[in-house]
Short mmCIF file of C-alpha atoms in Angstrom, two decimals:
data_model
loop_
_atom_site.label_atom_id
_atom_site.label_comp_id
_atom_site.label_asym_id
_atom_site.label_seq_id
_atom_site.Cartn_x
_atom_site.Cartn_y
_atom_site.Cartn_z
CA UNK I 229 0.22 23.93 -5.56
CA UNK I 230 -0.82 23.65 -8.81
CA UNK I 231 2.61 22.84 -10.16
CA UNK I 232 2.75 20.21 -7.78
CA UNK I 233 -0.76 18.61 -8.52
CA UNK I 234 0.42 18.48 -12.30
CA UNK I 235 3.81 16.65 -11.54
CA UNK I 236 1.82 14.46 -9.13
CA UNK I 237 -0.55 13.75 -12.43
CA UNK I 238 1.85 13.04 -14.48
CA UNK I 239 3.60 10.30 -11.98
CA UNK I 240 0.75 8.65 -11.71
CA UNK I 241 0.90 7.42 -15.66
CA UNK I 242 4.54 5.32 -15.47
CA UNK I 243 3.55 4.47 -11.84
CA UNK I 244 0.44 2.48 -13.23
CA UNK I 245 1.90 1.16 -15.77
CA UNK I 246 5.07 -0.17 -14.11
CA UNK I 247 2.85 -1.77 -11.65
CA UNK I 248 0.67 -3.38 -14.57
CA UNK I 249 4.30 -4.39 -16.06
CA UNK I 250 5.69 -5.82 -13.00
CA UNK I 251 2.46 -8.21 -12.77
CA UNK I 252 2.32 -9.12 -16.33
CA UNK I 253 5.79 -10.75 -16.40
CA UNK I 254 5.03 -12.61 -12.98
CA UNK I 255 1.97 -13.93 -14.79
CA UNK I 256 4.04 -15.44 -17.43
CA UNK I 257 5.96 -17.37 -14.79
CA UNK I 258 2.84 -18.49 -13.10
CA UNK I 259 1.49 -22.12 -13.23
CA UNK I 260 -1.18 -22.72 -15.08
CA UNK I 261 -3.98 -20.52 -17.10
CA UNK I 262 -6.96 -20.24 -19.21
CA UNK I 263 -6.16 -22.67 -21.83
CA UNK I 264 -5.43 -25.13 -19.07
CA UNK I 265 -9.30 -24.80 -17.89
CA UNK I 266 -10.82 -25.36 -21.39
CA UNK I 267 -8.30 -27.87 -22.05
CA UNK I 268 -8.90 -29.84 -18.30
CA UNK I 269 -12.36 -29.31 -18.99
CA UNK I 270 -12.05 -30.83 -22.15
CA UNK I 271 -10.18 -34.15 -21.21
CA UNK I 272 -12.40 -34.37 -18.04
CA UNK I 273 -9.79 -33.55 -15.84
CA UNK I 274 -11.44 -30.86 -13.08
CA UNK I 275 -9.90 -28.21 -14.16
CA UNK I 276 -7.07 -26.17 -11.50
CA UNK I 277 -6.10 -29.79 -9.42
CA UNK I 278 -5.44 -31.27 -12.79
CA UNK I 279 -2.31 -28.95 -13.64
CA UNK I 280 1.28 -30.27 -13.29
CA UNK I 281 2.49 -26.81 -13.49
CA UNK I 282 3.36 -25.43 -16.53
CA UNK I 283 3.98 -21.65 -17.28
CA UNK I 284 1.27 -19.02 -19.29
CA UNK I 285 3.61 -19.22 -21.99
CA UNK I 286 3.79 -22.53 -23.18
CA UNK I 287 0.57 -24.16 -22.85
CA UNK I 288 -0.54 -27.03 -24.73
CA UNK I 289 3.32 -27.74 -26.21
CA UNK I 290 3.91 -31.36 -26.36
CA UNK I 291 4.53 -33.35 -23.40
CA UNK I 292 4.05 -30.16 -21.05
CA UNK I 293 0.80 -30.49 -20.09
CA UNK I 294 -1.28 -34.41 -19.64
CA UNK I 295 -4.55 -32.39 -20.19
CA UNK I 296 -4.00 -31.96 -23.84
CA UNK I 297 -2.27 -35.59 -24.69
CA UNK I 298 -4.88 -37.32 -27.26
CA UNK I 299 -6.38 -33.53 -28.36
CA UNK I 300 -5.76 -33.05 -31.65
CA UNK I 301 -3.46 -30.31 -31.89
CA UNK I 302 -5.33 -27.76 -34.09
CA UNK I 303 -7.76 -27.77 -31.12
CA UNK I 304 -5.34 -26.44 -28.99
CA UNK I 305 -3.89 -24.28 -31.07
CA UNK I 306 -7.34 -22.84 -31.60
CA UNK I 307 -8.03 -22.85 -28.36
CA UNK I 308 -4.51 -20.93 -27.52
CA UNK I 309 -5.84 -18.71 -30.53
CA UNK I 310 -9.16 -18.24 -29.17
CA UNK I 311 -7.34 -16.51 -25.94
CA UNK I 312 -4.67 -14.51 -27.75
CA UNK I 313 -1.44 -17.21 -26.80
CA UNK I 314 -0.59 -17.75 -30.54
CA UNK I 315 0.57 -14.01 -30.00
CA UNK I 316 4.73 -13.78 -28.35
CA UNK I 317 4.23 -12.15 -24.82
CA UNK I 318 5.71 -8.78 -25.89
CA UNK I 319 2.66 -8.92 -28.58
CA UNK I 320 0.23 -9.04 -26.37
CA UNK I 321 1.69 -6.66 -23.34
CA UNK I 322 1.70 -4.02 -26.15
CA UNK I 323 -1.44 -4.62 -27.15
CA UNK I 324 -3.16 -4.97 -23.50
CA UNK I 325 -1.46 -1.64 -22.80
CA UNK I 326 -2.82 0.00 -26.07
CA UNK I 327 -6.11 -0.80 -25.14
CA UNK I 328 -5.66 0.31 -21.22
CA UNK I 329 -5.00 3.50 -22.52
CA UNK I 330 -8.21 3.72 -24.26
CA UNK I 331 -9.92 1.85 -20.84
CA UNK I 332 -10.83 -1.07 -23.08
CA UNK I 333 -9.86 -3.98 -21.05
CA UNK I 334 -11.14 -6.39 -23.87
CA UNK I 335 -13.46 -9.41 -23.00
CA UNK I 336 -13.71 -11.91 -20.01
CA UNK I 337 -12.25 -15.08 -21.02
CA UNK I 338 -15.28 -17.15 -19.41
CA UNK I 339 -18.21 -14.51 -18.69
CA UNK I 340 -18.57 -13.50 -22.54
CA UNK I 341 -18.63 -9.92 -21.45
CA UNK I 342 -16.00 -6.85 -21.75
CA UNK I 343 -14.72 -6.10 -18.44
CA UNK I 344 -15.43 -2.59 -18.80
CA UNK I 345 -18.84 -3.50 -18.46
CA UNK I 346 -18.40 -6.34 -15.38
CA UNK I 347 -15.90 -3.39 -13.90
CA UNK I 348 -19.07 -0.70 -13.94
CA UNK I 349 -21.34 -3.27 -12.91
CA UNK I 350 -19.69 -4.04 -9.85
CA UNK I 351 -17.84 -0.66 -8.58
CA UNK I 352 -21.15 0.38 -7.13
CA UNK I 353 -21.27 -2.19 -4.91
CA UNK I 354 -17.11 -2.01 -3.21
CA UNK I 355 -17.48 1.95 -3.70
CA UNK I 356 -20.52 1.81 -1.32
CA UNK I 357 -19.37 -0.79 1.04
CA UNK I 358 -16.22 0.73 1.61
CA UNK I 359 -17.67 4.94 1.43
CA UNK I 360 -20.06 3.72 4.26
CA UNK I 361 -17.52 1.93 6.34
CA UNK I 362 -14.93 4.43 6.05
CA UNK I 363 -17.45 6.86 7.51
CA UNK I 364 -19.10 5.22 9.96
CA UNK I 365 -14.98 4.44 11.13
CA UNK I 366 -14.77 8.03 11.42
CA UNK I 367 -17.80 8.40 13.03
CA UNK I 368 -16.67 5.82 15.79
CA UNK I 369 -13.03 6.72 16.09
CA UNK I 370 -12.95 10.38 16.30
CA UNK I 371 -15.33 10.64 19.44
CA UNK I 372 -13.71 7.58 20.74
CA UNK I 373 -10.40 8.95 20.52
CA UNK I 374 -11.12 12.64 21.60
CA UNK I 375 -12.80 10.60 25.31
CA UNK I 376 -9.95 8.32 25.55
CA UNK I 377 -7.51 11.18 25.61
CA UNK I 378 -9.65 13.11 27.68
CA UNK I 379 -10.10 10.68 29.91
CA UNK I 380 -6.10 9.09 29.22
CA UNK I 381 -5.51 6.57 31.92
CA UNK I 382 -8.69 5.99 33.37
CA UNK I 383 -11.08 3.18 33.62
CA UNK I 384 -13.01 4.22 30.74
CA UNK I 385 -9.78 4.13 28.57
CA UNK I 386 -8.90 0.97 29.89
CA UNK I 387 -11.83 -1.24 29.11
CA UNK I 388 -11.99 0.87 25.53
CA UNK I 389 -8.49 0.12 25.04
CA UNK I 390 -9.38 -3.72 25.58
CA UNK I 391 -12.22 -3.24 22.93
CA UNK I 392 -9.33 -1.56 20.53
CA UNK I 393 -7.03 -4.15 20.90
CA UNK I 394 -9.64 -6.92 19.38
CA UNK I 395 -10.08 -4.67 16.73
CA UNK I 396 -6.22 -4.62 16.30
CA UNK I 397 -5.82 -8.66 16.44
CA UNK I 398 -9.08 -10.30 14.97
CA UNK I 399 -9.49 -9.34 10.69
CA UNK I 400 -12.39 -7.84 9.19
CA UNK I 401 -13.10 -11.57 7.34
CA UNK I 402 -12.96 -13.46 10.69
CA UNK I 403 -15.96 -11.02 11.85
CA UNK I 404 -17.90 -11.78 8.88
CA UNK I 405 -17.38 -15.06 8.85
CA UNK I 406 -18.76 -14.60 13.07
CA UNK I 407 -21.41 -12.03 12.03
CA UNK I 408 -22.78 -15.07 9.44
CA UNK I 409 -22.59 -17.75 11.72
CA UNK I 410 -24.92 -15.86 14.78
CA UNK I 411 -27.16 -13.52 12.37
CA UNK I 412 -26.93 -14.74 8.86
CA UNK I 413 -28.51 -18.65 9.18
CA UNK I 414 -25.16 -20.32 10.07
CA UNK I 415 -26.38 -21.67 13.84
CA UNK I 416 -28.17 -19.76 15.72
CA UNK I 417 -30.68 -16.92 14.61
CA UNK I 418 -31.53 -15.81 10.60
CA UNK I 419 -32.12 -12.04 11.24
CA UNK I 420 -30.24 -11.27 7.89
CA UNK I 421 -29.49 -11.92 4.33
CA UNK I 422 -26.38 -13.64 3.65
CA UNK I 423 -26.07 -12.55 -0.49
CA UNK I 424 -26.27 -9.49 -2.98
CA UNK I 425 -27.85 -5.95 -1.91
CA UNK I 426 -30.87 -6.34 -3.16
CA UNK I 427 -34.14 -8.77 -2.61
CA UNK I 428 -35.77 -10.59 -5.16
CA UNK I 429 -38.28 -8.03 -6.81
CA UNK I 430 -37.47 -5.10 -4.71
CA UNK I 431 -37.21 -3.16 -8.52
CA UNK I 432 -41.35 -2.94 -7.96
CA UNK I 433 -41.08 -1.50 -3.91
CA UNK I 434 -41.65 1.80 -3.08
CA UNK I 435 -38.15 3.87 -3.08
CA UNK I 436 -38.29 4.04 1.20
CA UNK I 437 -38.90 -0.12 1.38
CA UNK I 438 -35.83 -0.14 -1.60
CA UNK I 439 -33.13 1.98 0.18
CA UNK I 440 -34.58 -0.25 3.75
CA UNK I 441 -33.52 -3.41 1.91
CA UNK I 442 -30.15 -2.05 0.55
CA UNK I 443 -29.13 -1.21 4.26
CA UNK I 444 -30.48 -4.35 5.47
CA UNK I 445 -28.81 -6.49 2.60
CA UNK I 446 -25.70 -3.83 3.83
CA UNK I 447 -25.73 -4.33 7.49
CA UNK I 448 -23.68 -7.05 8.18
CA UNK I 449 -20.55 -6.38 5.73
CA UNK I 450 -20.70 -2.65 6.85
CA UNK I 451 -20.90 -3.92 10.64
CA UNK I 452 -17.98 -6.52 9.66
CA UNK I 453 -15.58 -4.01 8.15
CA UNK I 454 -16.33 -1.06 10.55
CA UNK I 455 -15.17 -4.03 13.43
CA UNK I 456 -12.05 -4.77 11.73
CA UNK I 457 -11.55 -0.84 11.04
CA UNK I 458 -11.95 1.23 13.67
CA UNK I 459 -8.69 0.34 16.20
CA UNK I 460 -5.92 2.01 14.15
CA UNK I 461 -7.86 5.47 13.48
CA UNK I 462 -9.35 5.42 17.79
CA UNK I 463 -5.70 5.05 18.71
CA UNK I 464 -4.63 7.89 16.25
CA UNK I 465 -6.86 10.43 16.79
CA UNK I 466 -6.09 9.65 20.85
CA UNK I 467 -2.36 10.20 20.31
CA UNK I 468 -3.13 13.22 18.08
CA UNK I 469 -5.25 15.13 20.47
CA UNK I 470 -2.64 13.72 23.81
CA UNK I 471 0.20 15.20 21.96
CA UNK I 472 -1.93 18.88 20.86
CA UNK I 473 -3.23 18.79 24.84
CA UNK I 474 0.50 18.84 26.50
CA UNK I 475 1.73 21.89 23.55
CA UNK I 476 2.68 25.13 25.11
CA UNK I 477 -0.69 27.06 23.62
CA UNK I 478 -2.95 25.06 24.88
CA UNK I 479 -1.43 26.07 28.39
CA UNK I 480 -1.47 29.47 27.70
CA UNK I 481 -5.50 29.24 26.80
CA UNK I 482 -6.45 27.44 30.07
CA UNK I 483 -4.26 30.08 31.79
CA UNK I 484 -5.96 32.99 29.88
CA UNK I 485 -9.46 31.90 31.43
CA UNK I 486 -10.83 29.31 28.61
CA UNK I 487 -12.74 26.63 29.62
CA UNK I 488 -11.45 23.08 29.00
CA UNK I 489 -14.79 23.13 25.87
CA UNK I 490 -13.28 25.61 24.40
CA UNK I 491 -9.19 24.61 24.51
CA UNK I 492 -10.10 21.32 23.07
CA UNK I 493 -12.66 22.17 20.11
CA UNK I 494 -11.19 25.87 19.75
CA UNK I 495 -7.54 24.99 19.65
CA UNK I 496 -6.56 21.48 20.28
CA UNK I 497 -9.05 20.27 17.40
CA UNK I 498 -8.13 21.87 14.28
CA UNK I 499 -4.33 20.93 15.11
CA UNK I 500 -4.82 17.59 16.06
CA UNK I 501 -7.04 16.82 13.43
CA UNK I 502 -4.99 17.27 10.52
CA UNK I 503 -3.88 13.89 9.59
CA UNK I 504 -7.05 12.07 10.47
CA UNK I 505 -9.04 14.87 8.10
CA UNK I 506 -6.38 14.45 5.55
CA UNK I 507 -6.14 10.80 5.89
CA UNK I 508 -9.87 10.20 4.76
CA UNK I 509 -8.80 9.04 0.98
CA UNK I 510 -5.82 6.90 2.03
CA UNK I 511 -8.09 5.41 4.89
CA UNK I 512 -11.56 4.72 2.25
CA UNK I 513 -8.59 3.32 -0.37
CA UNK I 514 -7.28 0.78 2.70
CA UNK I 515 -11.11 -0.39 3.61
CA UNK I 516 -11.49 -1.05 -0.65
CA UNK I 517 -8.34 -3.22 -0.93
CA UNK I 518 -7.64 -4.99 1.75
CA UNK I 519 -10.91 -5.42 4.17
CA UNK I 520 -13.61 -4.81 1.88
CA UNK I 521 -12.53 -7.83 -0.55
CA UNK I 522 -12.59 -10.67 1.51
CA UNK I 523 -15.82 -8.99 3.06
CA UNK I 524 -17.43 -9.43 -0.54
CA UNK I 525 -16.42 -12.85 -1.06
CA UNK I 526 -17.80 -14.20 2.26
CA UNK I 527 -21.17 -12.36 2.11
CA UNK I 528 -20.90 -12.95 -1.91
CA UNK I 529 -21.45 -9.17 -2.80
CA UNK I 530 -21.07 -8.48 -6.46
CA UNK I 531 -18.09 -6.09 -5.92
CA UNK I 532 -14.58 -5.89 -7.27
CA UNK I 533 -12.98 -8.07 -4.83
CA UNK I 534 -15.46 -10.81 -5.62
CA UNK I 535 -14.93 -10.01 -9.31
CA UNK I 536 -11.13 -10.01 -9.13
CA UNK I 537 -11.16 -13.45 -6.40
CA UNK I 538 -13.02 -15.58 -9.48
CA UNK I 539 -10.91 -14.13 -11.70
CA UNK I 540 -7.60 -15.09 -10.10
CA UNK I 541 -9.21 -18.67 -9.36
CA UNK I 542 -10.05 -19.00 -13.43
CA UNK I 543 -7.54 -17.13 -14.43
CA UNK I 544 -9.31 -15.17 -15.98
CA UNK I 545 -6.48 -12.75 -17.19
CA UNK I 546 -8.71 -9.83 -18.57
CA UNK I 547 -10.63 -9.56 -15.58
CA UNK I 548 -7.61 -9.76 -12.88
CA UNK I 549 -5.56 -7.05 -15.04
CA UNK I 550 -8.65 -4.70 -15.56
CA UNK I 551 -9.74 -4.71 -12.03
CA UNK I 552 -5.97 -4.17 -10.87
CA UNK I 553 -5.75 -1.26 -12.71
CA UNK I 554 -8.77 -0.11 -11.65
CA UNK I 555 -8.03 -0.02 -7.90
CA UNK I 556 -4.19 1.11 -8.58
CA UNK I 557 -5.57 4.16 -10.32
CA UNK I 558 -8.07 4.77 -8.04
CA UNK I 559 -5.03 4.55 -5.09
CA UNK I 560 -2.70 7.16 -7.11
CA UNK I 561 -5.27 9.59 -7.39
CA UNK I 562 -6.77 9.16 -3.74
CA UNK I 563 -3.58 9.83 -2.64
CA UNK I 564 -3.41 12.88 -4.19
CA UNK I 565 -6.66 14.10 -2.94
CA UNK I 566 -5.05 13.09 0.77
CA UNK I 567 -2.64 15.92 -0.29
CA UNK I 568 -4.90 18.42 -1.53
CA UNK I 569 -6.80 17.89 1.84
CA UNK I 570 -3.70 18.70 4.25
CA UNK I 571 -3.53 22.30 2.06
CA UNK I 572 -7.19 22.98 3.16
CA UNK I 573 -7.01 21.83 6.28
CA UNK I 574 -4.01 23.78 6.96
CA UNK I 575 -2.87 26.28 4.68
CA UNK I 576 0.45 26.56 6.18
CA UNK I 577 1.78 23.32 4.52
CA UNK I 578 3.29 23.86 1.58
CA UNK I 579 4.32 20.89 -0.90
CA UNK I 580 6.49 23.00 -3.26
CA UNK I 581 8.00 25.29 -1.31
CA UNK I 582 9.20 21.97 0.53
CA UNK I 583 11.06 21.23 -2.83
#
């Protein structure tokens, strides 16, 4: 195993980078960019609708882009300077990757800060929001699934299977955006806050009134994500334990006198189990990227998928890189933990003798 969890390792370096490659060049090719905000800004043109679509990598050249006509052209060559565009593209990949490897993402083009820093500042807040959905999911699901396939085909897994199924078609976003308009001072009631984590001088509460207002501040995202969440891992774990309940051992234990307790958390459990135990890392990584970001930008949580949404809007090149490589390392290694689990659950599986 340990073999495999060093070759594993080692992917995960040229899988990283070829990602951060692949997204590089496409950024090249991409209309617009910084030096088409600071020059918009500076011809009074409103910045993103003012672009006629020009490419990263020639900004500001002569008749390519209306903001800069009547600039004088050392300011926008010190503007192009000022972001690193006087560099060739190859210049500045090698140097973005030279600093990656030392996890210095540089400086935000607009927020005067290293990213590092915004990065650190705002983990906390996805690594929360998705640690607490992803276990309240499993907290949810697994009992939910274990009665529906208990009780397959009855009227209990009928009307649950209904409740599933709007889990399945409506997004985690659209119940935010629902959860804001009844609870959050949209149109009806104002039961909740609708930004950050924190109140306004909650640093001088008590630490009991501090962690209340976190999970009050947390309530609604958490509630919103957990909604969106929860059909994929209840249908599952059903078809996990279903398939475990019809095997030929579980037979032989009802036959040898064990109750129907006892078959399904002394036998069935452990078996079935596997892939929804082992599936915890994948599962948190899915709630961070996909859910958990547009979750953050309608409640406006200071998280990474806020962070990375006003970077992409700005362009904000730093930032968007940084927190890309952030969550694709964070993915690579998850899934490796997802392997280590399915060795500890069940000892049987082997990943190198499978080689």
């Amino acid at each position: 195993m340990a073999a495999y969890l060093l070759r594993r390792l080692l992917l995960v370096i040229p899988t990283l980078f070829g990602i951060i490659t692949i997204n590089f060049i496409v950024i090249q090719f991409a209309p617009g960019g910084p030096v088409d905000e600071v020059l918009a800004q500076l011809h009074g043109q409103g910045g993103l609708s003012s672009r006629l679509g020009t490419s990263a990598s020639d900004i500001g050249g002569p008749g390519t882009y209306r903001g800069a006509r009547g600039l004088d052209p050392h300011v926008v060559a010190d503007i192009k300077k000022m972001f690193g565009f006087d560099k060739p593209p190859l210049t500045r990949y090698f140097d973005m990757i030279g600093g990656y490897l030392r996890f210095d993402f540089g400086r935000s083009f607009f927020r005067d800060q290293s990213v590092i820093h915004l990065i650190l500042r705002a983990m906390p807040v996805s690594i929360s929001l998705g640690l607490w959905s992803t276990l309240l999911v499993y907290l949810i699901s697994i009992p939910l699934g274990i009665a529906k396939a208990v009780r397959d085909g009855s009227r209990f897994d009928i009307v649950s299977s209904g409740v599933v199924l709007v889990g399945y078609a409506v997004p985690s976003f659209l119940f935010a955006i629902m959860l804001v308009v009844l609870f959050a001072g949209g149109s009806f009631l104002h039961l909740f806050p609708l930004r950050g984590l924190i109140s306004e001088g909650s640093h001088d509460w008590s630490w009991p009134a501090r962690i209340a207002d976190y999970f009050w501040h947390m309530a609604l995202p958490i509630t919103a994500v957990v909604a969106g969440g929860f059909a994929s891992l209840t249908m599952l774990t059903k078809n996990c334990f279903l398939e475990e309940i019809h095997k030929q051992y579980t037979i032989t234990a009802r036959a040898k006198g064990a109750n129907e307790r006892r078959v399904l958390y002394g036998h069935v459990f452990r078996n079935a189990m596997l892939l929804i135990v082992a599936g915890f890392p994948q599962a948190f990584i899915s709630i961070l990227f996909t859910s958990a970001l547009l979750v953050e930008i309608v409640f406006s949580l200071d998280g990474l998928g806020l962070l990375g949404f006003q970077a992409a809007i700005q362009r904000d090149y730093p930032v968007m890189f940084g927190t890309l490589y952030i969550f694709t390392l964070l993915g690579l290694l998850m899934q490796i933990v997802g392997d280590t689990l399915y060795t500890l659950v069940d000892p049987r599986i082997d990943f190198e003798a499978r080689d």
